[in-house]
Coordinates of C-alpha atoms in Angstrom, one line a residue:
X1 CA -21.6 -2.3 -39.5
X2 CA -21.9 1.0 -37.6
X3 CA -19.1 3.3 -36.6
X4 CA -18.8 1.9 -33.1
X5 CA -18.5 -1.7 -34.4
X6 CA -15.9 -0.6 -36.9
X7 CA -13.8 1.1 -34.2
X8 CA -14.1 -1.9 -32.0
X9 CA -12.9 -4.2 -34.8
X10 CA -10.0 -1.9 -35.5
X11 CA -8.8 -1.8 -31.9
X12 CA -9.1 -5.6 -31.6
X13 CA -7.0 -6.1 -34.7
X14 CA -4.5 -3.5 -33.4
X15 CA -4.1 -5.4 -30.2
X16 CA -3.6 -8.7 -32.0
X17 CA -1.0 -7.1 -34.2
X18 CA 1.0 -5.9 -31.1
X19 CA 0.9 -9.3 -29.6
X20 CA 2.3 -10.8 -32.9
X21 CA 5.0 -8.1 -33.0
X22 CA 6.1 -9.0 -29.4
X23 CA 6.3 -12.6 -30.4
X24 CA 8.9 -11.7 -33.1
X25 CA 10.7 -9.2 -30.9
X26 CA 11.0 -11.8 -28.1
X27 CA 13.0 -14.2 -30.3
X28 CA 16.1 -12.1 -29.9
X29 CA 15.5 -10.6 -26.5
X30 CA 18.0 -11.0 -23.7
X31 CA 16.5 -13.2 -20.9
X32 CA 16.7 -12.3 -17.3
X33 CA 16.1 -8.6 -17.7
X34 CA 13.6 -6.0 -16.4
X35 CA 10.1 -6.0 -17.8
X36 CA 7.5 -3.1 -17.8
X37 CA 4.2 -4.6 -18.7
X38 CA 0.5 -3.6 -18.6
X39 CA -1.9 -1.6 -20.7
X40 CA -1.6 1.8 -22.4
X41 CA -0.3 3.6 -19.2
X42 CA 2.7 1.2 -19.4
X43 CA 2.9 1.1 -23.2
X44 CA 3.3 4.9 -23.3
X45 CA 6.1 4.8 -20.7
X46 CA 9.0 6.2 -22.8
X47 CA 11.5 3.7 -21.4
X48 CA 14.1 3.9 -24.2
X49 CA 14.4 7.7 -24.0
X50 CA 14.5 7.8 -20.2
X51 CA 17.1 5.0 -20.0
X52 CA 19.5 7.0 -22.2
X53 CA 19.2 9.9 -19.8
X54 CA 19.7 7.9 -16.6
X55 CA 22.3 5.4 -18.0
X56 CA 21.6 2.9 -15.2
X57 CA 23.2 0.0 -17.0
X58 CA 20.0 -1.9 -17.1
X59 CA 18.0 -3.4 -20.0
X60 CA 14.3 -2.7 -19.7
X61 CA 11.7 -4.1 -22.1
X62 CA 8.3 -2.6 -22.5
X63 CA 5.4 -4.9 -23.3
X64 CA 2.4 -2.7 -22.6
X65 CA -0.6 -2.9 -24.9
X66 CA -3.1 -0.1 -25.0
X67 CA -6.6 -1.0 -24.1
X68 CA -5.7 -4.3 -22.6
X69 CA -7.7 -5.8 -19.7
X70 CA -6.5 -8.4 -17.3
X71 CA -8.3 -11.2 -19.2
X72 CA -6.6 -10.1 -22.4
X73 CA -3.2 -10.2 -20.7
X74 CA -4.0 -13.7 -19.5
X75 CA -4.5 -14.6 -23.2
X76 CA -1.3 -13.0 -24.3
X77 CA 0.8 -13.8 -21.2
X78 CA 3.4 -15.8 -23.2
X79 CA 4.2 -12.9 -25.5
X80 CA 3.9 -10.2 -22.9
X81 CA 5.8 -11.9 -20.1
X82 CA 6.9 -15.5 -20.2
X83 CA 8.9 -15.5 -23.5
X84 CA 11.1 -12.8 -22.0
X85 CA 11.8 -14.8 -18.8
X86 CA 12.3 -11.6 -16.9
X87 CA 14.2 -11.3 -13.6
X88 CA 12.1 -8.3 -12.6
X89 CA 8.6 -7.3 -13.5
X90 CA 6.9 -4.0 -13.0
X91 CA 3.2 -4.6 -13.5
X92 CA 0.5 -2.0 -14.2
X93 CA -2.7 -3.7 -15.5
X94 CA -6.3 -3.3 -14.6
X95 CA -7.3 0.3 -15.2
X96 CA -9.4 -0.7 -18.2
X97 CA -11.1 -3.3 -16.1
X98 CA -11.8 -0.6 -13.5
X99 CA -13.3 1.7 -16.2
X100 CA -15.8 -0.8 -17.5
X101 CA -19.4 -0.4 -16.6
X102 CA -19.7 -4.0 -15.6
X103 CA -16.7 -3.9 -13.2
X104 CA -17.0 -5.8 -10.0
X105 CA -14.4 -6.2 -7.2
X106 CA -14.9 -10.0 -7.1
X107 CA -14.1 -10.5 -10.8
X108 CA -11.2 -8.0 -10.7
X109 CA -9.7 -9.8 -7.7
X110 CA -10.2 -13.2 -9.4
X111 CA -8.6 -12.1 -12.6
X112 CA -5.6 -10.3 -11.0
X113 CA -5.1 -13.2 -8.7
X114 CA -5.0 -15.7 -11.6
X115 CA -2.4 -13.6 -13.3
X116 CA -0.2 -13.5 -10.3
X117 CA -0.6 -17.2 -9.7
X118 CA 0.6 -18.0 -13.2
X119 CA 3.6 -15.7 -12.8
X120 CA 4.5 -17.3 -9.5
X121 CA 4.2 -20.8 -11.0
X122 CA 6.2 -20.1 -14.2
X123 CA 8.7 -17.6 -12.8
X124 CA 9.1 -18.4 -9.1
X125 CA 12.4 -16.5 -8.7
X126 CA 11.3 -13.4 -10.5
X127 CA 10.8 -10.2 -8.4
X128 CA 7.5 -8.6 -9.1
X129 CA 6.4 -5.1 -8.3
X130 CA 2.7 -4.3 -8.4
X131 CA 2.2 -0.6 -9.1
X132 CA -0.4 1.5 -7.4
X133 CA -2.6 3.0 -10.1
X134 CA -1.8 6.4 -11.4
X135 CA -4.3 9.2 -10.6
X136 CA -6.5 10.8 -13.2
X137 CA -7.7 14.3 -13.9
X138 CA -11.4 15.0 -14.1
X139 CA -11.1 18.5 -15.5
X140 CA -8.9 17.5 -18.4
X141 CA -11.2 14.6 -19.2
X142 CA -14.2 16.9 -19.3
X143 CA -12.4 19.0 -22.0
X144 CA -12.1 16.0 -24.3
X145 CA -14.6 15.4 -27.2
X146 CA -17.4 12.9 -26.5
X147 CA -18.1 11.3 -23.1
X148 CA -15.7 8.3 -23.2
X149 CA -12.9 9.9 -21.2
X150 CA -15.0 11.5 -18.6
X151 CA -17.0 8.3 -18.0
X152 CA -13.8 6.3 -17.6
X153 CA -12.3 8.9 -15.3
X154 CA -15.3 9.0 -13.1
X155 CA -15.4 5.2 -12.9
X156 CA -11.8 5.1 -11.9
X157 CA -12.2 7.8 -9.3
X158 CA -15.0 5.9 -7.7
X159 CA -13.3 2.5 -7.8
X160 CA -9.6 3.3 -7.5
X161 CA -9.2 3.0 -3.8
X162 CA -11.0 -0.4 -3.8
X163 CA -8.8 -1.7 -6.7
X164 CA -5.6 -0.5 -5.1
X165 CA -6.5 -2.2 -1.9
X166 CA -7.1 -5.4 -3.8
X167 CA -3.7 -5.2 -5.6
X168 CA -2.0 -4.4 -2.3
X169 CA -3.5 -7.4 -0.6
X170 CA -2.7 -9.7 -3.5
X171 CA 0.9 -8.5 -3.5
X172 CA 1.1 -9.5 0.2
X173 CA -0.5 -12.9 -0.5
X174 CA 1.9 -13.8 -3.3
X175 CA 5.1 -12.4 -1.7
X176 CA 5.3 -9.5 -4.2
X177 CA 5.9 -5.8 -3.6
X178 CA 3.1 -3.2 -3.9
X179 CA 4.7 0.2 -4.7
X180 CA 3.4 3.7 -4.9
X181 CA 5.5 5.7 -7.4
X182 CA 3.1 8.6 -7.8
X183 CA 4.8 11.2 -5.6
X184 CA 5.2 14.5 -7.5
X185 CA 2.6 14.0 -10.2
X186 CA -0.5 14.8 -8.1
X187 CA -2.1 18.1 -7.3
X188 CA -3.6 19.2 -4.0
X189 CA -6.8 17.2 -4.8
X190 CA -4.9 13.9 -5.3
X191 CA -5.5 14.0 -9.1
X192 CA -2.7 14.0 -11.7
X193 CA -1.5 17.6 -12.3
X194 CA -3.3 19.2 -15.2
X195 CA -0.2 20.0 -17.1
X196 CA 1.0 16.4 -16.9
X197 CA -2.3 14.9 -18.3
X198 CA -3.0 14.4 -22.0
X199 CA -6.7 13.5 -21.8
X200 CA -7.5 12.9 -18.1
X201 CA -6.2 9.4 -18.2
X202 CA -2.9 9.2 -20.1
X203 CA 0.1 11.3 -19.3
X204 CA 2.8 13.3 -21.0
X205 CA 6.5 12.1 -20.9
X206 CA 7.3 14.7 -18.2
X207 CA 5.1 12.7 -15.8
X208 CA 6.9 9.5 -16.6
X209 CA 10.2 11.2 -15.9
X210 CA 9.0 11.9 -12.3
X211 CA 7.6 8.3 -12.0
X212 CA 10.9 6.8 -13.2
X213 CA 12.8 8.8 -10.7
X214 CA 10.6 7.3 -8.0
X215 CA 11.1 3.8 -9.5
X216 CA 14.9 4.0 -9.6
X217 CA 15.6 2.5 -6.2
X218 CA 13.4 -0.5 -7.1
X219 CA 15.1 -0.9 -10.5
X220 CA 18.5 -0.8 -8.9
X221 CA 17.8 -3.4 -6.2

């Protein structure tokens, strides 16, 4: 087994472990609360720390899993979403799909639409906010070792507008809200500010502070 296969096996096992952990955490969760769910950009949202600062009187669960694609979320939808029976969902999933070499708009729309259809069927009264994708930073990605980050960033830059338009249209079709909470994290070129970016894709907690401030009005609805 080569190094790439070993890493792939490790990350698959890590994802499986997180899904299993959520299943146990969900047993004692309080139903009808707020759910942040998606891939690594949601997993790394420091919800607990930020909640303590803002003291909004809300319970927010984070069920993001790094590296997840939409098909993977579909496989883990019970643990990530349905077992919590959330009253409100903030969804940010699909960036890993956009980054993949084999990405296609048609498959992306099909998978995202299937996810929303299941949510609508199982949680018809739940309010769902579909988040516009966060911007990336090409310069920071170029400084990272290897070519994985820069390839992913360039794919996202090329496909982001198309993907966001798909998500916006799906939100309209399913009666959900498409929200842009990126104000304040972008530079003059529309990319995430260099000082807020860890690797060109992921962001430091300071970026999430700004994003959460932008989300407050939706959280308090």
